[in-house]
XYZ file of C-alpha atoms in Angstrom:
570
model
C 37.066 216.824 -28.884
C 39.871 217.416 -31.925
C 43.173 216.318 -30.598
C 45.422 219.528 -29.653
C 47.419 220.739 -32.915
C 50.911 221.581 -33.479
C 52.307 219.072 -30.836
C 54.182 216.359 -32.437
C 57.002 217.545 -34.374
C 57.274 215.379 -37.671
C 59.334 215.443 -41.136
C 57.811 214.627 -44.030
C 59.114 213.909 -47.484
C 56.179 214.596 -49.798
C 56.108 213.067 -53.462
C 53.448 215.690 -54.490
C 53.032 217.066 -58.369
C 49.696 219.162 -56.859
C 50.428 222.166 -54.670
C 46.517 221.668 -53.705
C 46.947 218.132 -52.420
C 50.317 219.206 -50.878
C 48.099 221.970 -48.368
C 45.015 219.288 -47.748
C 47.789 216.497 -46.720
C 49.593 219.008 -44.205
C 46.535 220.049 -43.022
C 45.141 216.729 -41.721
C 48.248 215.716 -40.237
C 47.994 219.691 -38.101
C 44.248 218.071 -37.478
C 46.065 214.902 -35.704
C 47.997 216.469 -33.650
C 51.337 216.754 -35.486
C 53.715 219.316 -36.441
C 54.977 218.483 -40.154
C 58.460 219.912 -41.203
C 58.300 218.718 -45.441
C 59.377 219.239 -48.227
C 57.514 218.276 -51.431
C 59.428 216.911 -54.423
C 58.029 216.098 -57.617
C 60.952 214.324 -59.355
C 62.796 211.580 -59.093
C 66.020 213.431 -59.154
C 65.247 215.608 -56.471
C 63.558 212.791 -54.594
C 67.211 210.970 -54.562
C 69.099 213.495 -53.787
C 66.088 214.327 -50.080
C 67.239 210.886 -49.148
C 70.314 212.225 -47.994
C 67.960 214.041 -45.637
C 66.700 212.952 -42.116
C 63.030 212.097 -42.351
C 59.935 210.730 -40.395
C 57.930 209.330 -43.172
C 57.595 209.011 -46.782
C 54.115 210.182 -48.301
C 54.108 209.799 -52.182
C 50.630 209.946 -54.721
C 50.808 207.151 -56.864
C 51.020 208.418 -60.479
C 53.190 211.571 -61.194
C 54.939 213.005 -64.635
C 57.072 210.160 -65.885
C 57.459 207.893 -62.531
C 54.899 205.935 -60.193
C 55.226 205.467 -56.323
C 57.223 202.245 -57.114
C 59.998 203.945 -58.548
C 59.908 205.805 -54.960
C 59.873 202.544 -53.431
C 62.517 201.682 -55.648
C 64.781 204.633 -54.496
C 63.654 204.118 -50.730
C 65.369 200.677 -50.733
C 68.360 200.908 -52.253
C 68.938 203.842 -50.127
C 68.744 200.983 -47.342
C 66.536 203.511 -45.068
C 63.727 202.040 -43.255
C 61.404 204.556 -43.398
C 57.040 204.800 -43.284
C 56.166 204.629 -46.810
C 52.216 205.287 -47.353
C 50.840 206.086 -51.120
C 47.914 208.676 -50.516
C 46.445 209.048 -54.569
C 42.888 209.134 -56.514
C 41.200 205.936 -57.834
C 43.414 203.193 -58.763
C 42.720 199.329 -59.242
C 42.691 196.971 -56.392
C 45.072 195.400 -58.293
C 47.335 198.679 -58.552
C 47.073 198.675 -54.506
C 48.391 195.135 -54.148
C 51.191 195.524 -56.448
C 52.115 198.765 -54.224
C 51.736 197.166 -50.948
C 53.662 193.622 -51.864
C 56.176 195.912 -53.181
C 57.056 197.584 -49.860
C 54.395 200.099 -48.999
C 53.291 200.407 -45.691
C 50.156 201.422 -46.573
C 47.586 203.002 -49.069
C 45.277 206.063 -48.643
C 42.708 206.973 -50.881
C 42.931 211.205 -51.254
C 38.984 210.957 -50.629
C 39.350 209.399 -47.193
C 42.144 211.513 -45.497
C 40.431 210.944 -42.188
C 42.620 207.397 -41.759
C 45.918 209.027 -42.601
C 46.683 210.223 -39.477
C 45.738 206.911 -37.651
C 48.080 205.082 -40.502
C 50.614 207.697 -40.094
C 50.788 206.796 -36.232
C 50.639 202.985 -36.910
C 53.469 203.332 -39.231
C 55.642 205.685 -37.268
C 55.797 202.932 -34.373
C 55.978 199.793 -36.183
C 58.602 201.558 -37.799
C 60.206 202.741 -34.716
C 59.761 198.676 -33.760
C 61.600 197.230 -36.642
C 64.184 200.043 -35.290
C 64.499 198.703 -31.816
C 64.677 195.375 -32.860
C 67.709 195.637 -35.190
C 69.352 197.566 -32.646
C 67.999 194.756 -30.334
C 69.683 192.220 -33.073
C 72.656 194.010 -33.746
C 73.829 194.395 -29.651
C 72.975 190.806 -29.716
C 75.577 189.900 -32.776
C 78.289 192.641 -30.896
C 77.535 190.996 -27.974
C 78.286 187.038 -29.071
C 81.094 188.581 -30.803
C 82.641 190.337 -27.966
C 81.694 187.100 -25.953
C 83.643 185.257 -28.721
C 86.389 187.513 -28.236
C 86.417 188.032 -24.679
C 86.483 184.240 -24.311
C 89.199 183.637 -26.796
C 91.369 185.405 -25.214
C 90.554 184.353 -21.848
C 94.128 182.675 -20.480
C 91.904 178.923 -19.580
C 89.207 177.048 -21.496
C 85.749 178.552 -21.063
C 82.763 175.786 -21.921
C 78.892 176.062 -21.816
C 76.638 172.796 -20.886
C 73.294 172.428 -21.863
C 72.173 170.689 -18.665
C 68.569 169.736 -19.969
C 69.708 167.941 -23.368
C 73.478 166.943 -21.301
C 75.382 168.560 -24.183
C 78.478 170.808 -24.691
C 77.441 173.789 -26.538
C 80.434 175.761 -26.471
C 84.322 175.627 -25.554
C 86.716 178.270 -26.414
C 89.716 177.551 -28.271
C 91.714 177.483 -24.725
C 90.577 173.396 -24.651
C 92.620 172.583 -27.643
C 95.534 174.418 -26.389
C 95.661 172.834 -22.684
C 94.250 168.993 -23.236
C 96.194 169.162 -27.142
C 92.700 167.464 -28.369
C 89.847 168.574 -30.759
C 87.114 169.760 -28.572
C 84.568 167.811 -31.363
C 85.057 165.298 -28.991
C 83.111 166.891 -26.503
C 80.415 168.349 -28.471
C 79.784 164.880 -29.576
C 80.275 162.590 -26.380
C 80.147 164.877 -22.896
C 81.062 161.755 -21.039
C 84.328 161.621 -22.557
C 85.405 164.414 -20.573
C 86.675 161.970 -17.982
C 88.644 159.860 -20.745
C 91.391 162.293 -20.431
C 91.215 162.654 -16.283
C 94.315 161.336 -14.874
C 93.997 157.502 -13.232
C 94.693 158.279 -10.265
C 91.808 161.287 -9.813
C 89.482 159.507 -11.924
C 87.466 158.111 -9.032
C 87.380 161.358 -7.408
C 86.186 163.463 -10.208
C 83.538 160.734 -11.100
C 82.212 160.901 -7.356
C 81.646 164.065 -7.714
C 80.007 164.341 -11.126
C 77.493 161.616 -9.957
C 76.674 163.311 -6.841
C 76.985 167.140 -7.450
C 76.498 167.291 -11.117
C 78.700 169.457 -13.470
C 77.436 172.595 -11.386
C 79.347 171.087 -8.449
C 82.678 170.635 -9.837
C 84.768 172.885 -8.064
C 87.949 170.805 -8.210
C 91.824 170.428 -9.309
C 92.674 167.300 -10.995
C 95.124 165.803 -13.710
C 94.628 165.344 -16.945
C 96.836 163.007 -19.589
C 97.408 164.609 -23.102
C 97.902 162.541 -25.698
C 101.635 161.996 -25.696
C 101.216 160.852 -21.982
C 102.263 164.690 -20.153
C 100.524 165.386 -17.293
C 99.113 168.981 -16.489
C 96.890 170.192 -13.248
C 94.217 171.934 -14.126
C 91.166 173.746 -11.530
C 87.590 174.098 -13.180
C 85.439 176.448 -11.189
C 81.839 175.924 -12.206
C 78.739 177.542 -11.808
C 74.659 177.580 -12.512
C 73.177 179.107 -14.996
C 68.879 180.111 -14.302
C 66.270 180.589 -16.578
C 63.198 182.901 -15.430
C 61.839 180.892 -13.258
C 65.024 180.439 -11.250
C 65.559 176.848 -12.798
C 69.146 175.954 -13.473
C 68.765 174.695 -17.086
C 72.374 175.290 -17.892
C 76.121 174.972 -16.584
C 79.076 177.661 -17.410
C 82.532 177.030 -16.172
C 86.292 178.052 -16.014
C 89.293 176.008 -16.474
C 92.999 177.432 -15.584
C 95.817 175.149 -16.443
C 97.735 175.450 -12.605
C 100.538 172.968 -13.442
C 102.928 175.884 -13.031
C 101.509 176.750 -9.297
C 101.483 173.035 -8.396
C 105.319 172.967 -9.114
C 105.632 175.725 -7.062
C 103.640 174.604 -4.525
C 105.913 170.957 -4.951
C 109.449 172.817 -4.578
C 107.911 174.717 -1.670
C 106.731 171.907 0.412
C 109.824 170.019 -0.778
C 112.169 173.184 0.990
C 110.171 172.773 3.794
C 110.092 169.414 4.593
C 114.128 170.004 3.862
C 113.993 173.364 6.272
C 111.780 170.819 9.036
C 114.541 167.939 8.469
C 117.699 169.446 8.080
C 120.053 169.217 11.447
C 121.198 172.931 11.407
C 118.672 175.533 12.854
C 117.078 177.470 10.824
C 115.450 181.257 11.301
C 113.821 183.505 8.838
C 113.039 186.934 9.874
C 111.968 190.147 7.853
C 114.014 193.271 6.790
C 113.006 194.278 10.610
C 114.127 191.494 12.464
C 111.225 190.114 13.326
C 110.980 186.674 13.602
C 108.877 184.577 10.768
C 109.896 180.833 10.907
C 111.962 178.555 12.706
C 112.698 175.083 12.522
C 112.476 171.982 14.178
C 115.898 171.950 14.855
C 115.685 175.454 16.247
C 113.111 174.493 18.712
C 115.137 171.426 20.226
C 118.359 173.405 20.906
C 116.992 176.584 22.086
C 114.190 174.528 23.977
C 111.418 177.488 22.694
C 108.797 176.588 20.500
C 107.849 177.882 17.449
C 104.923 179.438 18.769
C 106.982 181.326 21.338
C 109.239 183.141 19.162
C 107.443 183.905 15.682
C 106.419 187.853 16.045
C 109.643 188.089 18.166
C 113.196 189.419 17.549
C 116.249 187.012 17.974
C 117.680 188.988 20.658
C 115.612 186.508 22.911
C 118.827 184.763 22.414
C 120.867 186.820 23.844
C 123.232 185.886 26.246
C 124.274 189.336 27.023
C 127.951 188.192 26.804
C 129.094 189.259 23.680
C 130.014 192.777 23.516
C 127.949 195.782 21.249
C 131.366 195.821 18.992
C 130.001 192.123 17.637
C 126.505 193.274 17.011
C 127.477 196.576 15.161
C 130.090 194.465 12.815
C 127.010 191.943 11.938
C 124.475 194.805 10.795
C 127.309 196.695 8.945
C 127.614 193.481 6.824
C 124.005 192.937 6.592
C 123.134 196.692 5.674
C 125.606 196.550 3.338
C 123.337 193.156 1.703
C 126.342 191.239 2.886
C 126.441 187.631 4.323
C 127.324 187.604 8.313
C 129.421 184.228 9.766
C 130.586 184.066 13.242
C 130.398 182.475 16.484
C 127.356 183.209 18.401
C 127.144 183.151 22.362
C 123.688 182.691 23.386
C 121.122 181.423 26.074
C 118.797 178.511 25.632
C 114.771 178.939 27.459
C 116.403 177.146 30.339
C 119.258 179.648 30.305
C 122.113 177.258 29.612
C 124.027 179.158 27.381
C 125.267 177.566 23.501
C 127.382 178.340 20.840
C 125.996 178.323 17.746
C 128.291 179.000 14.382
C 125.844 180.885 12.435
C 125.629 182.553 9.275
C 122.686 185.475 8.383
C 122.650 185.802 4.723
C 119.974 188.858 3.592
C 117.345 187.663 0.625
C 116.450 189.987 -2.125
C 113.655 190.140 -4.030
C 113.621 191.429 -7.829
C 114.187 194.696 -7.872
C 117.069 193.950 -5.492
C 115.726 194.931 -2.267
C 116.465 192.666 0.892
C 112.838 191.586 2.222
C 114.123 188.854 4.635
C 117.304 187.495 6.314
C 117.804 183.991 6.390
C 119.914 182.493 9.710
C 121.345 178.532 9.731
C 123.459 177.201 12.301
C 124.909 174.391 14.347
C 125.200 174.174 18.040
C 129.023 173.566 17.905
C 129.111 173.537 21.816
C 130.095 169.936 22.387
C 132.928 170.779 20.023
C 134.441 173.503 21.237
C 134.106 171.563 24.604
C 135.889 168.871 23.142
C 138.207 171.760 21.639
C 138.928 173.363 24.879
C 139.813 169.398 26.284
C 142.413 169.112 23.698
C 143.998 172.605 24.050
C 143.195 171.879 28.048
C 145.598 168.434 27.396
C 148.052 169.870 24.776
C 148.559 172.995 26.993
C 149.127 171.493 30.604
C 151.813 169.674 32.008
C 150.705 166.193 32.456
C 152.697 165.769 35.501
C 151.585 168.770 37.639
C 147.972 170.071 35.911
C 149.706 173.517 35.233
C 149.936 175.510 32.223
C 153.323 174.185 30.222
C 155.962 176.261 28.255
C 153.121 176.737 25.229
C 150.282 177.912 27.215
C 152.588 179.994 29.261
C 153.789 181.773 25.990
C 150.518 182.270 24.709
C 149.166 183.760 28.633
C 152.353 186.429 28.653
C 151.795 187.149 24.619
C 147.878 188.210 25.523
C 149.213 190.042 28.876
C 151.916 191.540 26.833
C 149.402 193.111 24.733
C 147.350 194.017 27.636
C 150.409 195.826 28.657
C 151.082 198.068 25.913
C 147.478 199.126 25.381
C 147.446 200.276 29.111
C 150.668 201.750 29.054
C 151.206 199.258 32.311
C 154.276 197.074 33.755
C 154.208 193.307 33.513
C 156.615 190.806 35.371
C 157.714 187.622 34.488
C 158.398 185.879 37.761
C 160.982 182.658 37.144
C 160.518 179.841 40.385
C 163.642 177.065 40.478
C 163.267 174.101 43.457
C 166.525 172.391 43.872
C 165.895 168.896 44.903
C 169.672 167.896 44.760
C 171.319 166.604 47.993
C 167.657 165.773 49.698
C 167.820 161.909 49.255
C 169.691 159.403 47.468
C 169.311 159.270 43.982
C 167.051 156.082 44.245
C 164.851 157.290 46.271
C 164.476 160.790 44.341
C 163.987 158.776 41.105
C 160.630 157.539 42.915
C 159.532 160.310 45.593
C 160.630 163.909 42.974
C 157.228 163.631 41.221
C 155.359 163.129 43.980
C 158.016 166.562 45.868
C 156.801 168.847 42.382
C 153.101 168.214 42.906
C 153.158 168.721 45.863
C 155.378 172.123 45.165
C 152.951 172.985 42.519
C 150.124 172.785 44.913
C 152.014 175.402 47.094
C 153.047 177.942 44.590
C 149.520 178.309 43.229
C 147.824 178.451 46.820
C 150.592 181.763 47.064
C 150.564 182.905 43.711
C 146.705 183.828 43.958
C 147.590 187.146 41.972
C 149.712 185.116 38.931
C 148.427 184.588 35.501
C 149.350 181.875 32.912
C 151.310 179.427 36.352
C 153.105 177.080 34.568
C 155.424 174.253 34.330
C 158.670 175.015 32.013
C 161.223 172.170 32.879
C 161.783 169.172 35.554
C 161.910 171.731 38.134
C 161.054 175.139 37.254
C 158.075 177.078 36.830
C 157.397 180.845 35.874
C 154.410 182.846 36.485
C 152.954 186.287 34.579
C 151.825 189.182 36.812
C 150.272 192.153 35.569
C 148.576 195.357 37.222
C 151.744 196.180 39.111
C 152.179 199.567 40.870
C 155.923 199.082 41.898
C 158.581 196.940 42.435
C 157.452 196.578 46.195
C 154.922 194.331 45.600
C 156.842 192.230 43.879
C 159.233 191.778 46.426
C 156.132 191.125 48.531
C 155.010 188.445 46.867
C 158.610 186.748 46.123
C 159.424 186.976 49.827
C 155.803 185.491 50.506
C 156.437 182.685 48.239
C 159.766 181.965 49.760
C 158.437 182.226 53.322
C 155.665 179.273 51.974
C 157.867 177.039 52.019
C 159.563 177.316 54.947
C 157.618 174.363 56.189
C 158.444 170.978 54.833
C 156.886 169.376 51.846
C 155.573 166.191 52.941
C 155.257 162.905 50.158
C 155.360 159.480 51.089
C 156.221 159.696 54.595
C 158.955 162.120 54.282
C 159.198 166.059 54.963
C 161.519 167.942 53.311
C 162.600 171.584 52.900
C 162.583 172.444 49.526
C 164.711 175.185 48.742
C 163.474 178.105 46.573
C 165.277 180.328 43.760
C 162.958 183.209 42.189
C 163.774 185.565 39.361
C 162.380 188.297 38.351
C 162.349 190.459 34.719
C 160.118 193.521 34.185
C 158.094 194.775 31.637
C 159.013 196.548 29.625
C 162.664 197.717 31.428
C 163.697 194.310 30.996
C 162.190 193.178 27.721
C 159.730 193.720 24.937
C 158.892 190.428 24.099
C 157.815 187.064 25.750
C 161.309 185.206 24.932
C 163.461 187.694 26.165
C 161.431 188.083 29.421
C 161.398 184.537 30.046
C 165.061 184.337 29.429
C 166.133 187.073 31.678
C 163.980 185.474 34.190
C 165.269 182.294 33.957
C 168.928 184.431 34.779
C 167.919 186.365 37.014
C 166.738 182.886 38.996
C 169.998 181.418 38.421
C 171.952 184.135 39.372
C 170.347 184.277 42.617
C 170.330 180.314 43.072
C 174.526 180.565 41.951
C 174.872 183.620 44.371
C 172.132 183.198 48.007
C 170.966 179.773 46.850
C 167.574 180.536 48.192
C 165.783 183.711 47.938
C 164.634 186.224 44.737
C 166.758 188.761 42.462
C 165.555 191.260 39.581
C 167.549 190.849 36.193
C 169.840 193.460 34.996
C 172.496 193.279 32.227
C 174.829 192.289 34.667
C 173.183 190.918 36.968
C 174.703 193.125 40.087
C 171.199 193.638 41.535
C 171.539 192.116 44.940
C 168.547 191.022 47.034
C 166.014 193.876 47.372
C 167.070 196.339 44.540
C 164.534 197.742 42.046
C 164.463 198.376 38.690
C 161.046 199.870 38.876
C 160.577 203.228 40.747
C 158.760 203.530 43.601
């Protein structure tokens, strides 16, 4: 059965001088089964200028006016186009044939055999399309080595290939040179001397595991000496390569140069071991407050552990003692990217409370954001307790454990202030004992101490309303009350006082009556100041002492207030 005509579409440059020969050639290659598209040409001007052309195949007779098929073939290759070249002529040598063929022909039809053309023409057409896939076979095999070439030049680390079968280095980028500052010949020559440049002290290591994993198992991060005796850290991440049958016949790998990460990773566990050692606590939190880190100093103040706080906020601190006012001046500052100091009240897991002198200081990151707050402190409570003992020892009389003339300023300065803010009276209430007369002057010089402690004792027990009690000379103290209504109860706690001591003192064997003067100045009809108060007190408890001897008296200018009269109204 004849193959079905017309089906392959094929173009055909035709080197034809016959017309004749032209039809008979086109009509054996309809006969095969193709569908020729040519154009005959029977010059070899005309036949350079078709090459410009897209064709399937050449077919050229051999001998035409004033050129042979070899000129053809001559055109053909400097054109550089690798296309089907067969020679279909008359009678010619065997020699003629040779020539034609070791010239470049593909092949050779005689015109009185067309029945093998189209059988050549189809063995032509795919070795042809052959040589085609192999050069573009070839030629994404050279783009590919040289984008692997480029790729791997650029690659930021040294790139190698080992030959596992023959135990040879068959290619390192230029990376090798750059990091170890050696010629990579080395290698290529003598794999072993790969280790030469490991640093002493991982030599045994990456040995141990060369001998027992091979280079495919050398997954590691080592140092390596360069030649001037620098050190760098490097990480090689190897891995197999297979051949067809799943053998691993060869070994690629990756080296990074991580000296820069191994500093960081240095300073980093050098801050911590710092942030672990250092005596202040220390808490890190994020922009929300959350708690990310604590110390070991943190944990053995507050008594939590580290476990029990991270994911936390600090409030778990709180001691609830310091007012909102605090809290809302600390996250103005910190909002504002601001550093926070002050003294912090809070509660330790046991619920002892601590003070803690802290500052927060917010961390940025690049672009200037905050990202974190940072907190140190010091538990400054044994301090301030030995703080309070020394303004305990410098403010009290030594004599009768009272507040003296200082701490008594500073008690009427704060209820002075008190005072003004409320809009509220304050008194300042002045207490003279006369010990003159009791004894002889011998036996006062030994038993008055013991007669004002013992007085002291009394006045406080009755003075349960006073603020700021206190000593101001040999035998004279003053009190501060606040939160007064009227006058009355003023006089009700004078006259209470007085009555106190209408029993005897006892000290040492002996009861005496001690006599009592009180005076009496009033915020802010009397004064403005602490001085002034103090001072009209201290009158106003004379004048009474000069005038009734015992008893109490409110200051005037004057002083013409007898017993009972009020400068306050009622």
């Amino acid at each position: 059965m004849e193959p079905q005509a017309s089906t392959i579409p094929l173009k055909v440059l035709l080197v034809e001088d016959s017309e004749d020969d032209a039809f008979l050639l086109m009509r054996e290659l309809r006969k095969g089964g193709y569908r020729p598209e040519y154009r005959r040409v029977d010059c070899l001007i005309d036949i350079e200028s078709a090459l410009s052309e897209s064709w399937d195949l050449v077919l050229s007779d051999y001998s035409l006016p004033g050129f042979t098929a070899l000129d053809v073939l001559q055109l053909l290759q400097d054109s550089t186009l690798d296309l089907p070249f067969i020679v279909v002529s008359g009678a010619v040598g065997e020699e003629t044939v040779i020539n034609t063929i070791h010239a470049g022909a593909h092949n050779y039809i005689m015109k009185n055999n067309l029945a093998r053309l189209n059988s050549a023409v189809e063995r032509e057409l795919g070795e042809a399309e052959g040589r085609r896939q192999r050069r573009r076979a070839e030629l994404a095999l050279q783009q590919s080595e040289e984008h692997f070439r480029q790729l791997a030049g650029n690659i930021d680390g040294v790139l190698w290939l080992i030959d596992l079968d023959e135990a040879r280095m068959i290619y390192v980028n230029p990376g090798f040179e750059q990091i170890w500052e050696r010629s990579a010949t080395t290698l290529f020559h003598a794999l072993d001397e790969f280790l030469e440049f490991v640093h002493p002290e991982d030599y045994d290591r990456i040995e141990s595991v060369l001998m027992e994993k091979g280079w495919v198992g050398l997954n590691e991060e080592y140092r390596i000496q360069r030649p001037d005796g620098s050190e760098r850290w490097l990480a090689t991440h190897s891995f197999p390569i297979r051949d067809e049958s799943g053998r691993i016949y060869r070994c690629a790998g990756l080296t990074s140069d991580v000296t820069a990460r191994k500093q960081a990773e240095q300073e980093r566990e050098k801050l911590f071991r710092a942030l672990e050692q250092t005596a202040d606590m220390v808490m890190i939190t994020n922009r929300d407050a959350v708690i990310e880190y604590v110390n070991a100093a943190f944990e053995d103040v507050t008594g939590y552990g580290r476990q029990e706080v991270t994911g936390k906020r600090p409030n778990i601190l709180s001691s609830g003692i310091q007012d909102p006012d605090f809290f809302t001046r600390m996250w103005r500052a910190l909002s504002n990217g601001l550093p926070f100091t002050d003294l912090f009240i809070n509660r330790r897991k046991d619920g002892d409370l601590y003070y803690e002198a802290k500052t927060i200081t917010p961390v940025r990151d690049e672009h200037g954001d905050v990202t974190h707050f940072v907190a140190t402190g010091k538990d400054v409570t044994r301090r301030l307790g030995r703080q309070e003992s020394l303004q305990h020892l410098v403010g009290r009389d030594a004599l009768t454990g009272l507040g003296n003339r200082l701490l008594f300023v500073e008690r009427l300065s704060k209820g002075l202030l008190s005072a003004r803010r409320a809009n509220e009276s304050l008194a300042v209430m002045c207490i003279g004992i006369d010990l003159s007369g009791l004894l002889g002057e011998a036996q006062m010089e030994e038993l008055g101490e013991r007669l004002l402690i013992a007085a002291a004792h009394r006045i406080k027990k009755n003075l349960d309303r006073a603020e700021g009690l206190a000593r101001l000379k040999r035998e004279q103290f003053a009190a501060v009350i606040s939160g007064l209504d009227d006058s009355a109860e003023l006089e009700l706690l004078a006259q209470r006082l007085i009555d106190a001591f209408s029993e005897p003192v006892e000290a040492d064997g002996y009861q005496l009556f001690l006599t009592l003067s009180v005076g009496i100045s009033v915020f802010p009809h009397d004064g403005a100041e602490t001085e002034p108060l103090i001072r009209h007190a201290e009158t106003a408890m004379q004048h009474t002492r000069a005038t009734e001897r015992a008893g109490y008296g409110f200051f005037n200018s004057g002083m013409s207030f007898s017993r009972g009269e009020k400068p306050l109204s009622s």
